[in-house]
Coordinates of C-alpha atoms and ligand atoms in Angstrom, one line a residue:
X30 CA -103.9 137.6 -220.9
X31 CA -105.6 134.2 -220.8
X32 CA -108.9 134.3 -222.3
X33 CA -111.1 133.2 -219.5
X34 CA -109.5 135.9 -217.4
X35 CA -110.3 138.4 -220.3
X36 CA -113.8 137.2 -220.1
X37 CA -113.9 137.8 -216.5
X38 CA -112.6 140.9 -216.7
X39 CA -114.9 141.4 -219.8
X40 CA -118.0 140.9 -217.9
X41 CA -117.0 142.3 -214.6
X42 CA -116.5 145.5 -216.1
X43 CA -120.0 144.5 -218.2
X44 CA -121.8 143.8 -215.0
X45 CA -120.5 147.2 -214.0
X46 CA -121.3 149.6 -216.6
X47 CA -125.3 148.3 -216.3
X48 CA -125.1 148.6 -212.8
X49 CA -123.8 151.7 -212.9
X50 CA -126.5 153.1 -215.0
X51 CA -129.2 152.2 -212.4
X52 CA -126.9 154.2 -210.1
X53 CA -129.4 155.6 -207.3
X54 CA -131.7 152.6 -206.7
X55 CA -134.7 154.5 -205.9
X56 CA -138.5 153.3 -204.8
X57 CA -140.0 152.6 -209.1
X58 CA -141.1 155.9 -211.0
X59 CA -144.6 156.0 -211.5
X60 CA -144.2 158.0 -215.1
X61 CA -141.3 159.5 -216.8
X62 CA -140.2 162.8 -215.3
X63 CA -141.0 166.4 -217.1
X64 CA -137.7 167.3 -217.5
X65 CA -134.3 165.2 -218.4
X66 CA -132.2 164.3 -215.3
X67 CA -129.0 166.3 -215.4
X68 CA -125.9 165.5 -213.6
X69 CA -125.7 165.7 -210.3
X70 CA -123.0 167.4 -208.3
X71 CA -121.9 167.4 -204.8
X72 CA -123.4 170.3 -203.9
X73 CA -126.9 168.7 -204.6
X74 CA -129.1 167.1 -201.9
X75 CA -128.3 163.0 -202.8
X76 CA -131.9 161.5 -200.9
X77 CA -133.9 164.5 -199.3
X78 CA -134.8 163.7 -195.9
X79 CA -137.9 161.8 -195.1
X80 CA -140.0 161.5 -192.0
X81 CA -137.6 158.7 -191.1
X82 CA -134.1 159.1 -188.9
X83 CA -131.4 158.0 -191.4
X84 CA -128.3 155.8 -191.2
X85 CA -125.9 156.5 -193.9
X86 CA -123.1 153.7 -194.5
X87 CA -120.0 154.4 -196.2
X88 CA -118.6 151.5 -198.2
X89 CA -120.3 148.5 -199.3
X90 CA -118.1 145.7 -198.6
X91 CA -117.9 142.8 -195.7
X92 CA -118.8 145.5 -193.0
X93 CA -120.9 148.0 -194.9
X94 CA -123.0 145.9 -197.0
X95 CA -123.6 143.5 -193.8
X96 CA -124.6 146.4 -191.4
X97 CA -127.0 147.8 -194.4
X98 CA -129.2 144.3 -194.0
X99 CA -128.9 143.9 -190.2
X100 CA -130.1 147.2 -189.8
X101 CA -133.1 147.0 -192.1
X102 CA -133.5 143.4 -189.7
X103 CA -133.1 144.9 -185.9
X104 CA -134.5 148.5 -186.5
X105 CA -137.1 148.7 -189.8
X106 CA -138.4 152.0 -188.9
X107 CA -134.9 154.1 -189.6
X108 CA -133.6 154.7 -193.2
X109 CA -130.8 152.9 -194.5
X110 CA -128.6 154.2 -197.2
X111 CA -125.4 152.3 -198.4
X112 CA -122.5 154.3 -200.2
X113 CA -120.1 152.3 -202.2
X114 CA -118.2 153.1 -205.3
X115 CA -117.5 150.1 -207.2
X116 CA -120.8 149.1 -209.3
X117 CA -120.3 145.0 -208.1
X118 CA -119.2 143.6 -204.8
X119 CA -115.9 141.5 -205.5
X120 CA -115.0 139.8 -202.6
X121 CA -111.0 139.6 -201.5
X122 CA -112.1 136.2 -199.2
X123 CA -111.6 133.2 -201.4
X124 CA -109.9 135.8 -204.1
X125 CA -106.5 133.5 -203.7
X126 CA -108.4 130.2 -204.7
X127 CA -110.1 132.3 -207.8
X128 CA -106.1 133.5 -208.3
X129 CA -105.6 129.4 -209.4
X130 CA -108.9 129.1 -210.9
X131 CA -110.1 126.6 -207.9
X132 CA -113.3 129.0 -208.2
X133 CA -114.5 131.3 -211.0
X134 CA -115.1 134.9 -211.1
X135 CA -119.3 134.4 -210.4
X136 CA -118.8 132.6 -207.1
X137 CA -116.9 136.5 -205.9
X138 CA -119.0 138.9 -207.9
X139 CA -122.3 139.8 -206.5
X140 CA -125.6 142.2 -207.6
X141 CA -125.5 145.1 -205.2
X142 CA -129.0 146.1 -206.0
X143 CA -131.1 143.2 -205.8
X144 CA -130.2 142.7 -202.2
X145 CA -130.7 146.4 -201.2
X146 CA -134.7 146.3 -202.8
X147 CA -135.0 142.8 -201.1
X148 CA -134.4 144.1 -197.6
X149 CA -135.5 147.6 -198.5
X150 CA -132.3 150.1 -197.9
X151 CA -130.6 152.3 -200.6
X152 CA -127.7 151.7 -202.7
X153 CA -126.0 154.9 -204.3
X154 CA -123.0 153.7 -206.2
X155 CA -121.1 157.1 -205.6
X156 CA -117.4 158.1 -204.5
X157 CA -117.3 159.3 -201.2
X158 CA -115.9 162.4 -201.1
X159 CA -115.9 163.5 -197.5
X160 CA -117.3 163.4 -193.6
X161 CA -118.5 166.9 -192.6
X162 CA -118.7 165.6 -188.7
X163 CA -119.8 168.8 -187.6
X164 CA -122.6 169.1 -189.9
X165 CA -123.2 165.3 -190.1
X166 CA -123.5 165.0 -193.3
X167 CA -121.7 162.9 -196.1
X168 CA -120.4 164.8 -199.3
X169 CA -120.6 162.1 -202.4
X170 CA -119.8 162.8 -206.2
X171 CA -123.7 162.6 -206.8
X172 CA -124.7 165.1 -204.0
X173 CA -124.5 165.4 -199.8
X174 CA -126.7 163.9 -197.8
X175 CA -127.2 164.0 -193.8
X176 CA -127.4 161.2 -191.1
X177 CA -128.6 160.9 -187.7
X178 CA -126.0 158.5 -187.2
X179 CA -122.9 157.1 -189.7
X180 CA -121.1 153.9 -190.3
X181 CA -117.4 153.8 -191.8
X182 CA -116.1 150.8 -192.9
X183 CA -113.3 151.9 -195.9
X184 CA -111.3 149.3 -195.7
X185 CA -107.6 149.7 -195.7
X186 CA -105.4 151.9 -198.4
X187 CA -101.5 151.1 -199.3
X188 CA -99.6 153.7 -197.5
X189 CA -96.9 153.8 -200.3
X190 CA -95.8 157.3 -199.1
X191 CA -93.6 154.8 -196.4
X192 CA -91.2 153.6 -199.4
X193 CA -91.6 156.7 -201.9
X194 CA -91.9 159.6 -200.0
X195 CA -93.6 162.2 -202.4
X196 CA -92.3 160.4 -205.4
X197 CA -96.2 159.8 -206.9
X198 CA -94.6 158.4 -209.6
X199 CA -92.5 155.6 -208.5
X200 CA -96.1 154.8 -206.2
X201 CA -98.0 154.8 -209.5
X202 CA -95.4 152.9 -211.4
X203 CA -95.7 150.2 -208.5
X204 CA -99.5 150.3 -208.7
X205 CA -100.2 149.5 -212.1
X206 CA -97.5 147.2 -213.0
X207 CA -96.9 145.3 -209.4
X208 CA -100.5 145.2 -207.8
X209 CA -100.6 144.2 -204.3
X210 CA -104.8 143.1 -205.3
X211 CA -105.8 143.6 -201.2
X212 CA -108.4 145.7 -202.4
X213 CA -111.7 145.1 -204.1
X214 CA -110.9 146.5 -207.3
X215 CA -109.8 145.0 -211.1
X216 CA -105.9 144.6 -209.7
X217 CA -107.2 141.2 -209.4
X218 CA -107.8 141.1 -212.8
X219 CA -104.1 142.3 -213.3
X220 CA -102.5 139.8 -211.2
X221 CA -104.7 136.7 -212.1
X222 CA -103.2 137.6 -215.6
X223 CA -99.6 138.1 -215.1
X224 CA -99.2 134.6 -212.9
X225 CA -101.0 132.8 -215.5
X226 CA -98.8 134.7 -218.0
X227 CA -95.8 133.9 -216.2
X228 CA -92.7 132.3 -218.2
X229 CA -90.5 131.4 -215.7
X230 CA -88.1 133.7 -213.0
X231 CA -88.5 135.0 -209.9
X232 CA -91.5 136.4 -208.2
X233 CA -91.0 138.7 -205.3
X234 CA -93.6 139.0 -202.5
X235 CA -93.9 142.1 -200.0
X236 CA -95.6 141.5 -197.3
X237 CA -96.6 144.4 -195.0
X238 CA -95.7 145.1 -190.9
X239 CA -98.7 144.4 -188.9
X240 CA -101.7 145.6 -188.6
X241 CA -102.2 144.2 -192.0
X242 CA -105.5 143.4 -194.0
X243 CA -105.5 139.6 -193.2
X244 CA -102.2 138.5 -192.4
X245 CA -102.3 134.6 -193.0
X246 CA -103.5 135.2 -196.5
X247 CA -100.3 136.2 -198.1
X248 CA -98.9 132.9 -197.3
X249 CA -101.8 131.5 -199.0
X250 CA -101.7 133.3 -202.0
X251 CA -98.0 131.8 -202.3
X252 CA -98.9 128.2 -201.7
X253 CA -101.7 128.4 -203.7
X254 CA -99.7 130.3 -206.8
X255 CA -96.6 127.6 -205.8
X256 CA -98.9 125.2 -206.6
X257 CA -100.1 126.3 -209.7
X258 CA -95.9 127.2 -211.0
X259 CA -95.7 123.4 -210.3
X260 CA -98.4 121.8 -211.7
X261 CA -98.1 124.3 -214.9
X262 CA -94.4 123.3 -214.5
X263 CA -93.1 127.2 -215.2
X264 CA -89.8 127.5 -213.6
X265 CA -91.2 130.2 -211.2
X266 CA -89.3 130.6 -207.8
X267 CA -91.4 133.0 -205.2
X268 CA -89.0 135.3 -202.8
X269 CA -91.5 135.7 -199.5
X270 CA -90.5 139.1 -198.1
X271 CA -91.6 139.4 -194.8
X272 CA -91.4 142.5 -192.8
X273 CA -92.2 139.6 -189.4
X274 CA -89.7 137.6 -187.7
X275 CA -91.5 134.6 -188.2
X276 CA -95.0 133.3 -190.2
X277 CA -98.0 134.1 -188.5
X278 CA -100.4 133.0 -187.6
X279 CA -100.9 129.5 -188.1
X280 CA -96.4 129.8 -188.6
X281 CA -96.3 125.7 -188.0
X282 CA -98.9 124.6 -190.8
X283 CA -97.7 127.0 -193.4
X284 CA -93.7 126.0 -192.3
X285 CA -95.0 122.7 -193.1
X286 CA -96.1 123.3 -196.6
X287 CA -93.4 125.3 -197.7
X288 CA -91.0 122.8 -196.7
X289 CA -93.0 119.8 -197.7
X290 CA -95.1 120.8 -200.9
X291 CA -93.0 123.7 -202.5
X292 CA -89.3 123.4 -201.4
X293 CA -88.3 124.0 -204.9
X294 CA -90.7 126.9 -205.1
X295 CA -91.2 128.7 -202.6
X296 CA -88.2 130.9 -200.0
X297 CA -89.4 132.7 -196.8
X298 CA -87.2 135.5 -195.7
X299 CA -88.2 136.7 -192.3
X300 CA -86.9 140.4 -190.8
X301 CA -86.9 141.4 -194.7
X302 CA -88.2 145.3 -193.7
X303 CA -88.7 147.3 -196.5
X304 CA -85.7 149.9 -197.5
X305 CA -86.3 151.0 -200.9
X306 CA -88.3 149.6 -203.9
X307 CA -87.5 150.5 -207.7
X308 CA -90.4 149.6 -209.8
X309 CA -88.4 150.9 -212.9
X310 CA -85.3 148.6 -212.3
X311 CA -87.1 145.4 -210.5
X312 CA -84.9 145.6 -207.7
X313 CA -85.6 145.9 -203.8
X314 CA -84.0 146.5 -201.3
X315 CA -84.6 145.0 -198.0
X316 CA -83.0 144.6 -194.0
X317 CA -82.7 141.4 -194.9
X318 CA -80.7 142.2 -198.4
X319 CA -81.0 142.9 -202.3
X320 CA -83.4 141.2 -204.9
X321 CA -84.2 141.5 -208.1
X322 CA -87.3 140.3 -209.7
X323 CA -89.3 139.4 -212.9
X324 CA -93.0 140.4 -211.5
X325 CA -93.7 141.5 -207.9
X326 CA -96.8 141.0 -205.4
X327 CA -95.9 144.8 -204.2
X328 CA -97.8 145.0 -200.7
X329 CA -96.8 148.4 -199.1
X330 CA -97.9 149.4 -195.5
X331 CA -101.7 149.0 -194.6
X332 CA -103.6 151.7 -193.1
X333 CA -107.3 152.5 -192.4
X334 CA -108.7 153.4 -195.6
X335 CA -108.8 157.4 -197.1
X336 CA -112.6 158.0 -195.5
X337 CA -111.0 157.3 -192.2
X338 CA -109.0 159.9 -192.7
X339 CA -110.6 162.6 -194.6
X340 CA -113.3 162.1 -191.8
X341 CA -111.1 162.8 -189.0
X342 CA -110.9 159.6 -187.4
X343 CA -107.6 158.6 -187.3
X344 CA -105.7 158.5 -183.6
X345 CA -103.0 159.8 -182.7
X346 CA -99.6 157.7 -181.0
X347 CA -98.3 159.8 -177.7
X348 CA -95.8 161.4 -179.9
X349 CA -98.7 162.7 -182.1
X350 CA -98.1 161.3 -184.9
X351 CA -101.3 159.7 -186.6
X352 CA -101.0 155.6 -186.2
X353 CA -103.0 155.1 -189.1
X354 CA -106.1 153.6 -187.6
X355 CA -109.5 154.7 -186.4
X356 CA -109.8 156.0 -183.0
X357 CA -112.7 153.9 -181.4
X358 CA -114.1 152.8 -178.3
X359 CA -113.0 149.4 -177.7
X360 CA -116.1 147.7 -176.7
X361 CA -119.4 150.2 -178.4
X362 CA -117.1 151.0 -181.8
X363 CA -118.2 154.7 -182.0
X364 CA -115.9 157.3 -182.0
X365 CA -114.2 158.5 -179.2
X366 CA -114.7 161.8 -179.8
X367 CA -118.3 161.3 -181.8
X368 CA -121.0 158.5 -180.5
X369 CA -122.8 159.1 -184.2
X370 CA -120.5 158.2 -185.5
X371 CA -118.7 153.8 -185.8
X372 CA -115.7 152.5 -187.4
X373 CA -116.5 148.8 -188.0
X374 CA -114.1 146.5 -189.6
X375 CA -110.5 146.8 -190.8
X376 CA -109.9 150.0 -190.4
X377 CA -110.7 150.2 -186.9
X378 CA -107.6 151.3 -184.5
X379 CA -106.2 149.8 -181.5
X380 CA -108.8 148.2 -178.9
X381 CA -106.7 146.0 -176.4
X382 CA -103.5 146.4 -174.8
X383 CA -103.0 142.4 -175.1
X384 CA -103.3 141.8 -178.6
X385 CA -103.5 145.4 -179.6
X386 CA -105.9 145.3 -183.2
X387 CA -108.5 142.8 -183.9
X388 CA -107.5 140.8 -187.1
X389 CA -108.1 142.7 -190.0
X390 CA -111.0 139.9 -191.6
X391 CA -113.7 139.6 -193.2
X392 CA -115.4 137.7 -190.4
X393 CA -114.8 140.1 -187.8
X394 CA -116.4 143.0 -190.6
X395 CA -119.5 140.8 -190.2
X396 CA -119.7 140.5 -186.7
X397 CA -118.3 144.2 -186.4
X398 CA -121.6 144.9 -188.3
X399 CA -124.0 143.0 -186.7
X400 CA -122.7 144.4 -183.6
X401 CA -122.9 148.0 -184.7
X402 CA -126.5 147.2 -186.1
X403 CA -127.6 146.1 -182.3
X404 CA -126.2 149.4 -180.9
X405 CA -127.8 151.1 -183.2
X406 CA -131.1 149.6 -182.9
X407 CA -131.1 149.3 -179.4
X408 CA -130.3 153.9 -179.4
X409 CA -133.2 154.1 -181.7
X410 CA -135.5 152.4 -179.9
X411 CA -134.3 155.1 -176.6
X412 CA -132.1 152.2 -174.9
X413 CA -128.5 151.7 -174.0
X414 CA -127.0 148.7 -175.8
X415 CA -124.7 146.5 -173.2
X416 CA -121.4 145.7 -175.2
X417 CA -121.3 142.4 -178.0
X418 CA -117.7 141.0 -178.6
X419 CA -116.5 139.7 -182.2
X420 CA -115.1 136.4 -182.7
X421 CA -112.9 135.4 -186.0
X422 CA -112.7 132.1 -187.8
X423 CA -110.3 131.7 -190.7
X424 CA -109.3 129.4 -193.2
X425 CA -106.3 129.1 -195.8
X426 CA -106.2 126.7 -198.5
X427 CA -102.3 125.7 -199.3
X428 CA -102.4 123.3 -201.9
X429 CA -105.9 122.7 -204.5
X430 CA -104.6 119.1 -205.8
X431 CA -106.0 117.9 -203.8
X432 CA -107.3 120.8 -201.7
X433 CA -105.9 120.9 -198.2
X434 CA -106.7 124.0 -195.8
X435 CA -105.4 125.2 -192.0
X436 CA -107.3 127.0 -190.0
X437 CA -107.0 129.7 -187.2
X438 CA -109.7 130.8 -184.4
X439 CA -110.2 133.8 -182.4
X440 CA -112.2 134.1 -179.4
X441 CA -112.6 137.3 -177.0
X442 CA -113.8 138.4 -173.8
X443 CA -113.6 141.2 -171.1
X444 CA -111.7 140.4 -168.1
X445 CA -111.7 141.7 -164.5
X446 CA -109.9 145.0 -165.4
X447 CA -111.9 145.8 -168.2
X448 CA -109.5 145.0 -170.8
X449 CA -110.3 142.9 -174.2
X450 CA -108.2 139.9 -174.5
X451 CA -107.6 137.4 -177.1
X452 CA -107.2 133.5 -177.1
X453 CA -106.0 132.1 -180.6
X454 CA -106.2 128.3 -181.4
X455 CA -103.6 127.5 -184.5
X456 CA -105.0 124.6 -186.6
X457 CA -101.9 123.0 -188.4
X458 CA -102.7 119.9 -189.5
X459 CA -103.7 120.6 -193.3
X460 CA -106.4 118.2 -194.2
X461 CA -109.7 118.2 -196.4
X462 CA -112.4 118.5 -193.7
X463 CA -111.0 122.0 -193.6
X464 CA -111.8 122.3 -197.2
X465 CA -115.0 121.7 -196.3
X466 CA -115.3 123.8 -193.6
X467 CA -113.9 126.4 -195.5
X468 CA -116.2 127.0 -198.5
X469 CA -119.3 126.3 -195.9
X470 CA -117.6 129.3 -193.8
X471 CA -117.7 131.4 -197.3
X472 CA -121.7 130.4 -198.2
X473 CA -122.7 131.5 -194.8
X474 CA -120.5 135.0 -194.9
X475 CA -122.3 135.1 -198.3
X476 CA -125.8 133.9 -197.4
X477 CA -125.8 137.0 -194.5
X478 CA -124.6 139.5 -197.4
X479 CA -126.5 138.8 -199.9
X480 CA -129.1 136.0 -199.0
Ligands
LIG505 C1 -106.4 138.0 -200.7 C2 -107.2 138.2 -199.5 C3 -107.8 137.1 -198.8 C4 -108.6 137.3 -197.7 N1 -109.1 136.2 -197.1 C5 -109.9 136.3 -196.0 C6 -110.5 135.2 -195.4 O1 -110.2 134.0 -195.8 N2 -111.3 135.4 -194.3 C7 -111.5 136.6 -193.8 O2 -112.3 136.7 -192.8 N3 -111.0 137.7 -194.4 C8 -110.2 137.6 -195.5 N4 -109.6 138.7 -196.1 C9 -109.8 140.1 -195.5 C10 -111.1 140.7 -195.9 O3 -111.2 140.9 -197.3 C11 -111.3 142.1 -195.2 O4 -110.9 141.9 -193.8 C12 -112.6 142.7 -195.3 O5 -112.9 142.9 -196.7 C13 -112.8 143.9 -194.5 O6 -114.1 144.5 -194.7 P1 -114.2 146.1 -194.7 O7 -115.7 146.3 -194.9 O8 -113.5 146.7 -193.6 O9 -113.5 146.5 -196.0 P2 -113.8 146.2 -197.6 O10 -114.4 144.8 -197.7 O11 -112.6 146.4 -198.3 O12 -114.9 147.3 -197.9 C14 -114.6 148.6 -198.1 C15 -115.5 149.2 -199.1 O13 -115.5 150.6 -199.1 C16 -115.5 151.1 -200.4 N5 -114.9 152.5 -200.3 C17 -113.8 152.9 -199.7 N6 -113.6 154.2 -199.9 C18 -114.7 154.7 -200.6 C19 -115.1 155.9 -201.1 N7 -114.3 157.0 -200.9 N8 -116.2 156.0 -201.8 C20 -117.0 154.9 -202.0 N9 -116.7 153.7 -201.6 C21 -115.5 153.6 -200.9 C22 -114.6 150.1 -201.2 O14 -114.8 150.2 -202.5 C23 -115.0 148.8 -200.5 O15 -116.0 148.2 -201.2 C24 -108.8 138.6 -197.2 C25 -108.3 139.7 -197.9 C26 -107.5 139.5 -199.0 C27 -107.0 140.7 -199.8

């Protein structure tokens, strides 16, 4: 372990534990209580009711934390409570450039509580520990609490039952030592150390069958890691995996850079479906054939995260098997089978027979949020919202010396027969403006989190 990541990962976990401690970020106590505060347990009330109707948001990252503020914005008369177990927001956007040390661990780390006291909602940093729908209520590891209406936004989860069956510990044994880090947790940590520990070999890439969180950053993550093999000079070769026939999106730009920046470095296998993994052995194998490896960027299946599911809002495909995703309406977000209750971000299900999922980014969590916020608002206030469409904007840096990015737009709108449909707009042509335009994109996605 390099010691600036151990000092990352040092005060991470440092940022945590204080963070932790303030827990419940409750209006100040006037004077200290009679008796000692003992543990809490689920089966306590979290936050007693108020006078207020109350809007209880489960998971604090690009959609949850975003819907928290909007809402406190569009409708300050309701109660906002956010639920989120990890004690800092890490973000995954920009994560690939912090991989290479292009931006250190403070610009993705953010306080979780001085935003929530600025624009007046709670922050409980709890595990969510299930939906009772029919009582509307939310069952945390600090206590249960109800809502007149409920956001989910879990994020995804690695569905490594797909490759492992009910071997747990094969799963386990890929999680800890091959970390696919597409979640906001300290697998970051674990990869950032073993690429900059890395001697030399080869490094084998997964990457999972769409719908996938983000699907143009794995590509980015092995420019940008490419990059680093060669100007470290290690005699690291990276094996892309694909479960696609081809790159996408933005196929052309990153085509370009592997050919033209990383030849030596860098081998994209297309059609390479997953057929068995050994974490014990190194070895994979794949429709596309056998590899072995020295470290692996294990990326199983994505799914809607496990709140989706332990709240019942996973669809089901005609053969009735679950597809993984929340059910939602395509244009209002709320549950098909529960108007309470929206799925906003990635693990919202299919919403357009044309493109089928919106991309799994953080930019469309924003808007997602700041959507759901309006509906919302616009029901408390006794009014039926008319439908607000996302839009997605996305930038992948594939080289930091100097630091060239591509880019990919989405735009949407409704047409005649009521369907959503997409129009996407490649940008190939890897130049610095992007750059730019890039870490602008990030202080704005920041600036509505957090600002
Ligand atoms: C390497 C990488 C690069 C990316 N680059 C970009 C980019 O450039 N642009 C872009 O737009 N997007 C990018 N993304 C995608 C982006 O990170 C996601 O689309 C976005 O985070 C989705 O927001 P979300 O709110 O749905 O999920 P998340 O941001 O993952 O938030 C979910 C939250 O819920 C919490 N949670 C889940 N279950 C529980 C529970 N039971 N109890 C308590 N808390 C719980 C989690 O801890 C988490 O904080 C990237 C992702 C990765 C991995």
């Amino acid at each position: 372990m390099t010691d600036d990541v151990q000092d990352s990962r040092r005060s991470f976990l440092k940022a945590g534990s204080a963070l932790a401690a303030a827990a419940v970020a409750a209006p100040a106590l006037a004077q200290a209580p009679a008796a000692p505060f003992l543990a809490t347990s689920a089966s306590d009330v979290l936050i007693p009711r108020g006078g207020q109707r109350r809007v209880v948001i489960c998971g604090g990252g690009w959609g949850g934390l975003n819907a928290a503020k909007q809402l406190r914005l569009l409708a300050p008369d309701l109660e906002v409570v956010l639920l989120e177990r990890n004690p800092v927001f890490f973000s995954c956007p920009m994560s690939n450039k912090w991989l290479v040390d292009v931006v250190d661990t403070s610009y993705l780390t953010h306080e979780y509580l001085a935003v929530s006291e600025k624009y007046g909602y709670r922050f409980v940093q709890t595990e969510i520990l299930a939906v009772e729908r029919d009582r509307k209520r939310v069952v945390t590891a600090a206590g249960h609490l109800d809502y007149d209406w409920l956001i989910l936004s879990p994020g995804i989860r690695y569905a490594y039952e797909a490759w492992f069956g009910n071997d747990r510990r094969a799963a386990e044994a890929t999680r800890a030592r091959f970390p696919a880090a597409y979640v906001p947790n300290a697998e970051h940590f674990r990869l950032k150390q073993a690429i900059h520990d890395f001697q030399g070999g080869e490094l084998v890439m997964t990457l999972p069958p769409p719908p996938q969180r983000c699907p143009p950053s794995p590509y980015e993550r092995a420019c940008l890691i490419a990059w680093l093999f060669k100007t470290k000079k290690i005699k690291g070769h990276i094996t892309l995996l694909d479960h696609k026939d081809g790159i996408r999106p933005i196929g052309y730009g990153f085509r370009q850079a592997f050919e033209e920046l990383y030849k030596d470095q860098i081998t994209y296998v297309p059609n390479a479906q997953v057929k068995e993994v050994d974490p014990f052995n190194k070895a994979i194998r794949t429709a596309a054939g056998d590899f072995r490896f020295d470290h692996a960027i294990l990326m199983a299946p994505h799914q809607a995260g496990d709140l989706a599911w332990k709240a019942g809002t996973i669809g089901r495909n005609p053969d009735g098997k679950p597809t993984g995703w929340s059910a939602v309406d395509p244009l209002y977000l709320h549950l098909k089978d529960d108007k309470d209750v929206y799925v906003i971000g990635d693990a919202v299900g299919f919403v357009s027979p044309q493109f089928a999922f919106y991309p799994k980014a953080g930019h469309v969590a924003n808007r997602h949020a700041k959507i759901v916020a309006r509906y919302i608002a616009e029901r408390a206030a006794g009014r039926e919202p008319k439908y607000i469409l996302p839009d997605n904007l996305c930038y992948m840096m594939v080289t930091a010396d100097p630091q060239l990015d591509i880019a990919v737009q989405f735009d949407y709108k409704v047409d005649d027969r009521g369907i959503i449909i997409q129009a996407q707009i490649d940008d190939n042509e890897r130049r610095p403006e992007l750059v730019a335009e890039d870490f602008g994109w990030a202080r704005n996605m920041y600036q509505d989190m957090f600002g």
